[in-house]
Amino acid sequence: MRQMQDLSADPRPGTGKGPSYQTRKVGRIPAVVYGGSDTPENVSVDAHTLGLHVGAGGFLTTLFMLDVAGKKQRVIPRQLQLDPVTDRPVHVDFMRLAPGAKVKLAIPVRFKGHENSPGLKRGGVLNIVRHEIEMLLDADHIPDYLEGDLAGLDIHGTLHFDDFKLPEGAKTTIREENFTVASIVAPTSVIEEQKAAAAAAAAAASAPVVEEGAAPAEGAAPAAGAAPAAGAAPAAKAPEKK
């Protein structure tokens, strides 16, 4: 399960573009903490520290114990805004999580057992249909990822949602029942060869069949060098010029 991280924040006076710009200018990122029975709080966090958490991956599924001037509260990031040019954080929203709270998150999917998959050994390719699965789960049981086992899976074999072990109290918000998450497909080279063979067979089946010794169709010109048909009158000679 994902470990809770500690993060410090300072109260942030003022809102709007001006105060937010001044906050970033001193190396801090403006943030908002909301949810629960308390009113929303405007805070700021250290830009370098926040950047390290974002760069580690899985930021939006990480729980934080946020310390705001000595007051600690459990939160989870719900929205992260990045600068379109530098791709650095410019604003973040945190949601408070009370004990026993549930949260909706997109959990990434990973796979094991590649070396024990007959389909992959034969040159098959893992086709991932869903890289993430949206889940409703307890805030105390947020996994780093959902893991699927490819062992024993041959070409055209499929992993469905029911093949994954879920954390306690978790369920998917996707309405489709037992949907496909991944499958083993034939290599592209094999597929292209099969298509080419099918096209060649279709072309051969549609080509006209000419029986050996059959007379040419009426009005058809004889092949070059072919002898004239039996009984055919010799071609008339052109009159000689005098």
PDB file of N, CA, C and O in Angstrom, residues 148-214:
ATOM      1  N   GLY A 148      -1.560  -7.695 -12.529  1.00  0.00           N
ATOM      2  CA  GLY A 148      -2.111  -8.836 -13.253  1.00  0.00           C
ATOM      3  C   GLY A 148      -1.024  -9.854 -13.548  1.00  0.00           C
ATOM      4  O   GLY A 148       0.116  -9.484 -13.818  1.00  0.00           O
ATOM      5  N   ASP A 149      -1.383 -11.144 -13.511  1.00  0.00           N
ATOM      6  CA  ASP A 149      -0.426 -12.227 -13.723  1.00  0.00           C
ATOM      7  C   ASP A 149      -0.583 -12.793 -15.131  1.00  0.00           C
ATOM      8  O   ASP A 149      -1.658 -13.262 -15.508  1.00  0.00           O
ATOM      9  N   LEU A 150       0.506 -12.738 -15.919  1.00  0.00           N
ATOM     10  CA  LEU A 150       0.483 -13.223 -17.301  1.00  0.00           C
ATOM     11  C   LEU A 150       0.876 -14.695 -17.409  1.00  0.00           C
ATOM     12  O   LEU A 150       0.853 -15.255 -18.513  1.00  0.00           O
ATOM     13  N   ALA A 151       1.238 -15.337 -16.305  1.00  0.00           N
ATOM     14  CA  ALA A 151       1.687 -16.730 -16.340  1.00  0.00           C
ATOM     15  C   ALA A 151       0.604 -17.626 -16.938  1.00  0.00           C
ATOM     16  O   ALA A 151      -0.571 -17.548 -16.554  1.00  0.00           O
ATOM     17  N   GLY A 152       0.990 -18.464 -17.911  1.00  0.00           N
ATOM     18  CA  GLY A 152       0.061 -19.392 -18.536  1.00  0.00           C
ATOM     19  C   GLY A 152      -0.767 -18.801 -19.652  1.00  0.00           C
ATOM     20  O   GLY A 152      -1.544 -19.518 -20.299  1.00  0.00           O
ATOM     21  N   LEU A 153      -0.613 -17.507 -19.916  1.00  0.00           N
ATOM     22  CA  LEU A 153      -1.438 -16.847 -20.931  1.00  0.00           C
ATOM     23  C   LEU A 153      -0.815 -17.033 -22.308  1.00  0.00           C
ATOM     24  O   LEU A 153       0.335 -16.672 -22.546  1.00  0.00           O
ATOM     25  N   ASP A 154      -1.576 -17.623 -23.240  1.00  0.00           N
ATOM     26  CA  ASP A 154      -1.100 -17.869 -24.592  1.00  0.00           C
ATOM     27  C   ASP A 154      -1.607 -16.769 -25.526  1.00  0.00           C
ATOM     28  O   ASP A 154      -2.332 -15.863 -25.100  1.00  0.00           O
ATOM     29  N   ILE A 155      -1.215 -16.845 -26.798  1.00  0.00           N
ATOM     30  CA  ILE A 155      -1.702 -15.872 -27.782  1.00  0.00           C
ATOM     31  C   ILE A 155      -3.225 -15.942 -27.836  1.00  0.00           C
ATOM     32  O   ILE A 155      -3.817 -17.021 -27.828  1.00  0.00           O
ATOM     33  N   HIS A 156      -3.857 -14.781 -27.865  1.00  0.00           N
ATOM     34  CA  HIS A 156      -5.308 -14.587 -27.808  1.00  0.00           C
ATOM     35  C   HIS A 156      -5.847 -14.769 -26.391  1.00  0.00           C
ATOM     36  O   HIS A 156      -7.058 -14.664 -26.177  1.00  0.00           O
ATOM     37  N   GLY A 157      -4.962 -15.050 -25.418  1.00  0.00           N
ATOM     38  CA  GLY A 157      -5.397 -15.100 -24.030  1.00  0.00           C
ATOM     39  C   GLY A 157      -5.697 -13.710 -23.500  1.00  0.00           C
ATOM     40  O   GLY A 157      -5.128 -12.713 -23.961  1.00  0.00           O
ATOM     41  N   THR A 158      -6.583 -13.613 -22.509  1.00  0.00           N
ATOM     42  CA  THR A 158      -7.064 -12.318 -22.030  1.00  0.00           C
ATOM     43  C   THR A 158      -7.079 -12.265 -20.509  1.00  0.00           C
ATOM     44  O   THR A 158      -7.401 -13.251 -19.844  1.00  0.00           O
ATOM     45  N   LEU A 159      -6.715 -11.104 -19.963  1.00  0.00           N
ATOM     46  CA  LEU A 159      -6.870 -10.834 -18.537  1.00  0.00           C
ATOM     47  C   LEU A 159      -8.062  -9.902 -18.352  1.00  0.00           C
ATOM     48  O   LEU A 159      -8.111  -8.822 -18.955  1.00  0.00           O
ATOM     49  N   HIS A 160      -9.010 -10.321 -17.533  1.00  0.00           N
ATOM     50  CA  HIS A 160     -10.177  -9.505 -17.234  1.00  0.00           C
ATOM     51  C   HIS A 160     -10.045  -8.887 -15.842  1.00  0.00           C
ATOM     52  O   HIS A 160      -9.162  -9.251 -15.061  1.00  0.00           O
ATOM     53  N   PHE A 161     -10.951  -7.989 -15.531  1.00  0.00           N
ATOM     54  CA  PHE A 161     -10.907  -7.293 -14.240  1.00  0.00           C
ATOM     55  C   PHE A 161     -10.986  -8.271 -13.070  1.00  0.00           C
ATOM     56  O   PHE A 161     -10.326  -8.086 -12.045  1.00  0.00           O
ATOM     57  N   ASP A 162     -11.783  -9.335 -13.218  1.00  0.00           N
ATOM     58  CA  ASP A 162     -11.929 -10.303 -12.139  1.00  0.00           C
ATOM     59  C   ASP A 162     -10.647 -11.078 -11.858  1.00  0.00           C
ATOM     60  O   ASP A 162     -10.547 -11.764 -10.833  1.00  0.00           O
ATOM     61  N   ASP A 163      -9.660 -10.996 -12.745  1.00  0.00           N
ATOM     62  CA  ASP A 163      -8.392 -11.686 -12.541  1.00  0.00           C
ATOM     63  C   ASP A 163      -7.451 -10.915 -11.620  1.00  0.00           C
ATOM     64  O   ASP A 163      -6.364 -11.408 -11.286  1.00  0.00           O
ATOM     65  N   PHE A 164      -7.830  -9.712 -11.200  1.00  0.00           N
ATOM     66  CA  PHE A 164      -6.983  -8.872 -10.357  1.00  0.00           C
ATOM     67  C   PHE A 164      -7.446  -8.946  -8.905  1.00  0.00           C
ATOM     68  O   PHE A 164      -8.647  -8.953  -8.615  1.00  0.00           O
ATOM     69  N   LYS A 165      -6.474  -8.984  -8.004  1.00  0.00           N
ATOM     70  CA  LYS A 165      -6.767  -8.958  -6.577  1.00  0.00           C
ATOM     71  C   LYS A 165      -6.909  -7.516  -6.134  1.00  0.00           C
ATOM     72  O   LYS A 165      -6.016  -6.692  -6.362  1.00  0.00           O
ATOM     73  N   LEU A 166      -8.031  -7.188  -5.501  1.00  0.00           N
ATOM     74  CA  LEU A 166      -8.322  -5.811  -5.113  1.00  0.00           C
ATOM     75  C   LEU A 166      -8.042  -5.594  -3.631  1.00  0.00           C
ATOM     76  O   LEU A 166      -8.151  -6.529  -2.824  1.00  0.00           O
ATOM     77  N   PRO A 167      -7.695  -4.366  -3.261  1.00  0.00           N
ATOM     78  CA  PRO A 167      -7.517  -4.066  -1.832  1.00  0.00           C
ATOM     79  C   PRO A 167      -8.854  -4.135  -1.105  1.00  0.00           C
ATOM     80  O   PRO A 167      -9.925  -4.096  -1.711  1.00  0.00           O
ATOM     81  N   GLU A 168      -8.769  -4.212   0.188  1.00  0.00           N
ATOM     82  CA  GLU A 168      -9.967  -4.344   1.031  1.00  0.00           C
ATOM     83  C   GLU A 168     -10.922  -3.170   0.819  1.00  0.00           C
ATOM     84  O   GLU A 168     -10.536  -2.010   0.856  1.00  0.00           O
ATOM     85  N   GLY A 169     -12.187  -3.498   0.585  1.00  0.00           N
ATOM     86  CA  GLY A 169     -13.225  -2.471   0.449  1.00  0.00           C
ATOM     87  C   GLY A 169     -13.235  -1.739  -0.874  1.00  0.00           C
ATOM     88  O   GLY A 169     -13.978  -0.766  -1.032  1.00  0.00           O
ATOM     89  N   ALA A 170     -12.433  -2.183  -1.859  1.00  0.00           N
ATOM     90  CA  ALA A 170     -12.329  -1.471  -3.139  1.00  0.00           C
ATOM     91  C   ALA A 170     -13.286  -2.053  -4.170  1.00  0.00           C
ATOM     92  O   ALA A 170     -13.588  -3.248  -4.161  1.00  0.00           O
ATOM     93  N   LYS A 171     -13.750  -1.187  -5.063  1.00  0.00           N
ATOM     94  CA  LYS A 171     -14.548  -1.626  -6.197  1.00  0.00           C
ATOM     95  C   LYS A 171     -14.340  -0.634  -7.333  1.00  0.00           C
ATOM     96  O   LYS A 171     -13.980   0.532  -7.105  1.00  0.00           O
ATOM     97  N   THR A 172     -14.574  -1.095  -8.546  1.00  0.00           N
ATOM     98  CA  THR A 172     -14.387  -0.211  -9.685  1.00  0.00           C
ATOM     99  C   THR A 172     -15.650   0.619  -9.933  1.00  0.00           C
ATOM    100  O   THR A 172     -16.761   0.186  -9.606  1.00  0.00           O
ATOM    101  N   THR A 173     -15.457   1.786 -10.499  1.00  0.00           N
ATOM    102  CA  THR A 173     -16.596   2.630 -10.875  1.00  0.00           C
ATOM    103  C   THR A 173     -16.993   2.413 -12.337  1.00  0.00           C
ATOM    104  O   THR A 173     -17.933   3.033 -12.812  1.00  0.00           O
ATOM    105  N   ILE A 174     -16.261   1.555 -13.033  1.00  0.00           N
ATOM    106  CA  ILE A 174     -16.578   1.252 -14.433  1.00  0.00           C
ATOM    107  C   ILE A 174     -17.785   0.318 -14.472  1.00  0.00           C
ATOM    108  O   ILE A 174     -17.792  -0.725 -13.811  1.00  0.00           O
ATOM    109  N   ARG A 175     -18.790   0.651 -15.224  1.00  0.00           N
ATOM    110  CA  ARG A 175     -20.046  -0.092 -15.211  1.00  0.00           C
ATOM    111  C   ARG A 175     -19.964  -1.409 -15.980  1.00  0.00           C
ATOM    112  O   ARG A 175     -20.710  -2.347 -15.698  1.00  0.00           O
ATOM    113  N   GLU A 176     -19.090  -1.481 -16.964  1.00  0.00           N
ATOM    114  CA  GLU A 176     -18.971  -2.707 -17.752  1.00  0.00           C
ATOM    115  C   GLU A 176     -18.525  -3.860 -16.868  1.00  0.00           C
ATOM    116  O   GLU A 176     -17.561  -3.747 -16.112  1.00  0.00           O
ATOM    117  N   GLU A 177     -19.215  -4.996 -16.959  1.00  0.00           N
ATOM    118  CA  GLU A 177     -18.898  -6.138 -16.107  1.00  0.00           C
ATOM    119  C   GLU A 177     -17.687  -6.899 -16.630  1.00  0.00           C
ATOM    120  O   GLU A 177     -17.599  -7.209 -17.814  1.00  0.00           O
ATOM    121  N   ASN A 178     -16.781  -7.214 -15.735  1.00  0.00           N
ATOM    122  CA  ASN A 178     -15.606  -8.035 -16.020  1.00  0.00           C
ATOM    123  C   ASN A 178     -14.928  -7.634 -17.338  1.00  0.00           C
ATOM    124  O   ASN A 178     -14.676  -8.465 -18.215  1.00  0.00           O
ATOM    125  N   PHE A 179     -14.618  -6.366 -17.471  1.00  0.00           N
ATOM    126  CA  PHE A 179     -14.056  -5.821 -18.701  1.00  0.00           C
ATOM    127  C   PHE A 179     -12.625  -6.320 -18.921  1.00  0.00           C
ATOM    128  O   PHE A 179     -11.929  -6.749 -17.991  1.00  0.00           O
ATOM    129  N   THR A 180     -12.193  -6.254 -20.184  1.00  0.00           N
ATOM    130  CA  THR A 180     -10.847  -6.683 -20.551  1.00  0.00           C
ATOM    131  C   THR A 180      -9.832  -5.622 -20.137  1.00  0.00           C
ATOM    132  O   THR A 180     -10.015  -4.433 -20.398  1.00  0.00           O
ATOM    133  N   VAL A 181      -8.747  -6.067 -19.510  1.00  0.00           N
ATOM    134  CA  VAL A 181      -7.670  -5.162 -19.112  1.00  0.00           C
ATOM    135  C   VAL A 181      -6.470  -5.306 -20.045  1.00  0.00           C
ATOM    136  O   VAL A 181      -5.841  -4.324 -20.429  1.00  0.00           O
ATOM    137  N   ALA A 182      -6.144  -6.543 -20.437  1.00  0.00           N
ATOM    138  CA  ALA A 182      -5.003  -6.781 -21.328  1.00  0.00           C
ATOM    139  C   ALA A 182      -5.180  -8.122 -22.029  1.00  0.00           C
ATOM    140  O   ALA A 182      -5.958  -8.977 -21.585  1.00  0.00           O
ATOM    141  N   SER A 183      -4.447  -8.306 -23.127  1.00  0.00           N
ATOM    142  CA  SER A 183      -4.492  -9.563 -23.866  1.00  0.00           C
ATOM    143  C   SER A 183      -3.151  -9.790 -24.558  1.00  0.00           C
ATOM    144  O   SER A 183      -2.360  -8.861 -24.716  1.00  0.00           O
ATOM    145  N   ILE A 184      -2.910 -11.035 -24.957  1.00  0.00           N
ATOM    146  CA  ILE A 184      -1.726 -11.387 -25.738  1.00  0.00           C
ATOM    147  C   ILE A 184      -2.149 -11.524 -27.186  1.00  0.00           C
ATOM    148  O   ILE A 184      -3.032 -12.322 -27.506  1.00  0.00           O
ATOM    149  N   VAL A 185      -1.572 -10.729 -28.063  1.00  0.00           N
ATOM    150  CA  VAL A 185      -1.924 -10.757 -29.477  1.00  0.00           C
ATOM    151  C   VAL A 185      -0.743 -11.269 -30.289  1.00  0.00           C
ATOM    152  O   VAL A 185       0.402 -11.240 -29.839  1.00  0.00           O
ATOM    153  N   ALA A 186      -1.042 -11.771 -31.510  1.00  0.00           N
ATOM    154  CA  ALA A 186       0.012 -12.273 -32.386  1.00  0.00           C
ATOM    155  C   ALA A 186       0.920 -11.133 -32.815  1.00  0.00           C
ATOM    156  O   ALA A 186       0.496  -9.975 -32.880  1.00  0.00           O
ATOM    157  N   PRO A 187       2.190 -11.439 -33.121  1.00  0.00           N
ATOM    158  CA  PRO A 187       3.104 -10.384 -33.587  1.00  0.00           C
ATOM    159  C   PRO A 187       2.588  -9.721 -34.849  1.00  0.00           C
ATOM    160  O   PRO A 187       1.879 -10.332 -35.655  1.00  0.00           O
ATOM    161  N   THR A 188       2.954  -8.469 -35.052  1.00  0.00           N
ATOM    162  CA  THR A 188       2.515  -7.728 -36.234  1.00  0.00           C
ATOM    163  C   THR A 188       2.958  -8.415 -37.515  1.00  0.00           C
ATOM    164  O   THR A 188       2.210  -8.457 -38.500  1.00  0.00           O
ATOM    165  N   SER A 189       4.167  -8.995 -37.554  1.00  0.00           N
ATOM    166  CA  SER A 189       4.673  -9.652 -38.754  1.00  0.00           C
ATOM    167  C   SER A 189       3.785 -10.830 -39.147  1.00  0.00           C
ATOM    168  O   SER A 189       3.500 -11.062 -40.318  1.00  0.00           O
ATOM    169  N   VAL A 190       3.321 -11.589 -38.135  1.00  0.00           N
ATOM    170  CA  VAL A 190       2.449 -12.730 -38.413  1.00  0.00           C
ATOM    171  C   VAL A 190       1.109 -12.259 -38.955  1.00  0.00           C
ATOM    172  O   VAL A 190       0.563 -12.826 -39.899  1.00  0.00           O
ATOM    173  N   ILE A 191       0.581 -11.198 -38.357  1.00  0.00           N
ATOM    174  CA  ILE A 191      -0.701 -10.664 -38.817  1.00  0.00           C
ATOM    175  C   ILE A 191      -0.601 -10.189 -40.261  1.00  0.00           C
ATOM    176  O   ILE A 191      -1.484 -10.444 -41.089  1.00  0.00           O
ATOM    177  N   GLU A 192       0.494  -9.482 -40.603  1.00  0.00           N
ATOM    178  CA  GLU A 192       0.674  -8.998 -41.968  1.00  0.00           C
ATOM    179  C   GLU A 192       0.823 -10.147 -42.946  1.00  0.00           C
ATOM    180  O   GLU A 192       0.289 -10.109 -44.063  1.00  0.00           O
ATOM    181  N   GLU A 193       1.529 -11.211 -42.556  1.00  0.00           N
ATOM    182  CA  GLU A 193       1.665 -12.381 -43.432  1.00  0.00           C
ATOM    183  C   GLU A 193       0.311 -13.042 -43.664  1.00  0.00           C
ATOM    184  O   GLU A 193      -0.006 -13.466 -44.780  1.00  0.00           O
ATOM    185  N   GLN A 194      -0.486 -13.138 -42.620  1.00  0.00           N
ATOM    186  CA  GLN A 194      -1.811 -13.722 -42.764  1.00  0.00           C
ATOM    187  C   GLN A 194      -2.689 -12.890 -43.691  1.00  0.00           C
ATOM    188  O   GLN A 194      -3.432 -13.427 -44.523  1.00  0.00           O
ATOM    189  N   LYS A 195      -2.601 -11.570 -43.576  1.00  0.00           N
ATOM    190  CA  LYS A 195      -3.385 -10.701 -44.460  1.00  0.00           C
ATOM    191  C   LYS A 195      -2.936 -10.846 -45.909  1.00  0.00           C
ATOM    192  O   LYS A 195      -3.760 -10.911 -46.831  1.00  0.00           O
ATOM    193  N   ALA A 196      -1.606 -10.896 -46.128  1.00  0.00           N
ATOM    194  CA  ALA A 196      -1.081 -11.041 -47.484  1.00  0.00           C
ATOM    195  C   ALA A 196      -1.491 -12.372 -48.089  1.00  0.00           C
ATOM    196  O   ALA A 196      -1.871 -12.451 -49.273  1.00  0.00           O
ATOM    197  N   ALA A 197      -1.438 -13.458 -47.305  1.00  0.00           N
ATOM    198  CA  ALA A 197      -1.847 -14.768 -47.810  1.00  0.00           C
ATOM    199  C   ALA A 197      -3.323 -14.793 -48.144  1.00  0.00           C
ATOM    200  O   ALA A 197      -3.733 -15.372 -49.162  1.00  0.00           O
ATOM    201  N   ALA A 198      -4.148 -14.167 -47.308  1.00  0.00           N
ATOM    202  CA  ALA A 198      -5.581 -14.125 -47.571  1.00  0.00           C
ATOM    203  C   ALA A 198      -5.879 -13.325 -48.831  1.00  0.00           C
ATOM    204  O   ALA A 198      -6.737 -13.708 -49.645  1.00  0.00           O
ATOM    205  N   ALA A 199      -5.156 -12.213 -49.038  1.00  0.00           N
ATOM    206  CA  ALA A 199      -5.366 -11.398 -50.234  1.00  0.00           C
ATOM    207  C   ALA A 199      -4.955 -12.163 -51.493  1.00  0.00           C
ATOM    208  O   ALA A 199      -5.641 -12.107 -52.518  1.00  0.00           O
ATOM    209  N   ALA A 200      -3.836 -12.898 -51.409  1.00  0.00           N
ATOM    210  CA  ALA A 200      -3.390 -13.683 -52.562  1.00  0.00           C
ATOM    211  C   ALA A 200      -4.377 -14.791 -52.887  1.00  0.00           C
ATOM    212  O   ALA A 200      -4.671 -15.070 -54.061  1.00  0.00           O
ATOM    213  N   ALA A 201      -4.913 -15.438 -51.858  1.00  0.00           N
ATOM    214  CA  ALA A 201      -5.891 -16.504 -52.088  1.00  0.00           C
ATOM    215  C   ALA A 201      -7.160 -15.951 -52.700  1.00  0.00           C
ATOM    216  O   ALA A 201      -7.757 -16.567 -53.599  1.00  0.00           O
ATOM    217  N   ALA A 202      -7.586 -14.782 -52.252  1.00  0.00           N
ATOM    218  CA  ALA A 202      -8.794 -14.165 -52.805  1.00  0.00           C
ATOM    219  C   ALA A 202      -8.582 -13.769 -54.259  1.00  0.00           C
ATOM    220  O   ALA A 202      -9.474 -13.938 -55.110  1.00  0.00           O
ATOM    221  N   ALA A 203      -7.381 -13.258 -54.604  1.00  0.00           N
ATOM    222  CA  ALA A 203      -7.088 -12.877 -55.984  1.00  0.00           C
ATOM    223  C   ALA A 203      -7.054 -14.102 -56.886  1.00  0.00           C
ATOM    224  O   ALA A 203      -7.551 -14.085 -58.024  1.00  0.00           O
ATOM    225  N   ALA A 204      -6.481 -15.216 -56.400  1.00  0.00           N
ATOM    226  CA  ALA A 204      -6.416 -16.436 -57.204  1.00  0.00           C
ATOM    227  C   ALA A 204      -7.802 -17.017 -57.430  1.00  0.00           C
ATOM    228  O   ALA A 204      -8.111 -17.535 -58.509  1.00  0.00           O
ATOM    229  N   ALA A 205      -8.667 -16.927 -56.435  1.00  0.00           N
ATOM    230  CA  ALA A 205     -10.015 -17.474 -56.561  1.00  0.00           C
ATOM    231  C   ALA A 205     -10.863 -16.692 -57.542  1.00  0.00           C
ATOM    232  O   ALA A 205     -11.742 -17.242 -58.212  1.00  0.00           O
ATOM    233  N   SER A 206     -10.596 -15.397 -57.682  1.00  0.00           N
ATOM    234  CA  SER A 206     -11.402 -14.562 -58.578  1.00  0.00           C
ATOM    235  C   SER A 206     -10.835 -14.490 -59.988  1.00  0.00           C
ATOM    236  O   SER A 206     -11.478 -13.961 -60.898  1.00  0.00           O
ATOM    237  N   ALA A 207      -9.629 -15.048 -60.258  1.00  0.00           N
ATOM    238  CA  ALA A 207      -9.024 -14.996 -61.590  1.00  0.00           C
ATOM    239  C   ALA A 207      -9.742 -15.965 -62.542  1.00  0.00           C
ATOM    240  O   ALA A 207     -10.121 -17.074 -62.146  1.00  0.00           O
ATOM    241  N   PRO A 208      -9.987 -15.610 -63.843  1.00  0.00           N
ATOM    242  CA  PRO A 208     -10.648 -16.513 -64.801  1.00  0.00           C
ATOM    243  C   PRO A 208      -9.762 -17.717 -65.114  1.00  0.00           C
ATOM    244  O   PRO A 208      -8.547 -17.619 -65.184  1.00  0.00           O
ATOM    245  N   VAL A 209     -10.397 -18.895 -65.291  1.00  0.00           N
ATOM    246  CA  VAL A 209      -9.687 -20.124 -65.597  1.00  0.00           C
ATOM    247  C   VAL A 209      -9.782 -20.400 -67.092  1.00  0.00           C
ATOM    248  O   VAL A 209     -10.875 -20.468 -67.646  1.00  0.00           O
ATOM    249  N   VAL A 210      -8.631 -20.561 -67.772  1.00  0.00           N
ATOM    250  CA  VAL A 210      -8.590 -20.842 -69.222  1.00  0.00           C
ATOM    251  C   VAL A 210      -8.144 -22.284 -69.415  1.00  0.00           C
ATOM    252  O   VAL A 210      -7.061 -22.674 -68.986  1.00  0.00           O
ATOM    253  N   GLU A 211      -9.008 -23.125 -70.047  1.00  0.00           N
ATOM    254  CA  GLU A 211      -8.665 -24.524 -70.277  1.00  0.00           C
ATOM    255  C   GLU A 211      -7.647 -24.647 -71.390  1.00  0.00           C
ATOM    256  O   GLU A 211      -7.670 -23.896 -72.360  1.00  0.00           O
ATOM    257  N   GLU A 212      -6.766 -25.661 -71.243  1.00  0.00           N
ATOM    258  CA  GLU A 212      -5.718 -25.888 -72.228  1.00  0.00           C
ATOM    259  C   GLU A 212      -6.351 -26.305 -73.554  1.00  0.00           C
ATOM    260  O   GLU A 212      -7.208 -27.190 -73.608  1.00  0.00           O
ATOM    261  N   GLY A 213      -5.950 -25.683 -74.677  1.00  0.00           N
ATOM    262  CA  GLY A 213      -6.450 -26.015 -76.016  1.00  0.00           C
ATOM    263  C   GLY A 213      -7.739 -25.312 -76.365  1.00  0.00           C
ATOM    264  O   GLY A 213      -8.274 -25.516 -77.459  1.00  0.00           O
ATOM    265  N   ALA A 214      -8.280 -24.512 -75.472  1.00  0.00           N
ATOM    266  CA  ALA A 214      -9.530 -23.820 -75.764  1.00  0.00           C
ATOM    267  C   ALA A 214      -9.290 -22.743 -76.789  1.00  0.00           C
ATOM    268  O   ALA A 214      -8.250 -22.095 -76.819  1.00  0.00           O
TER     269      ALA A 214
END
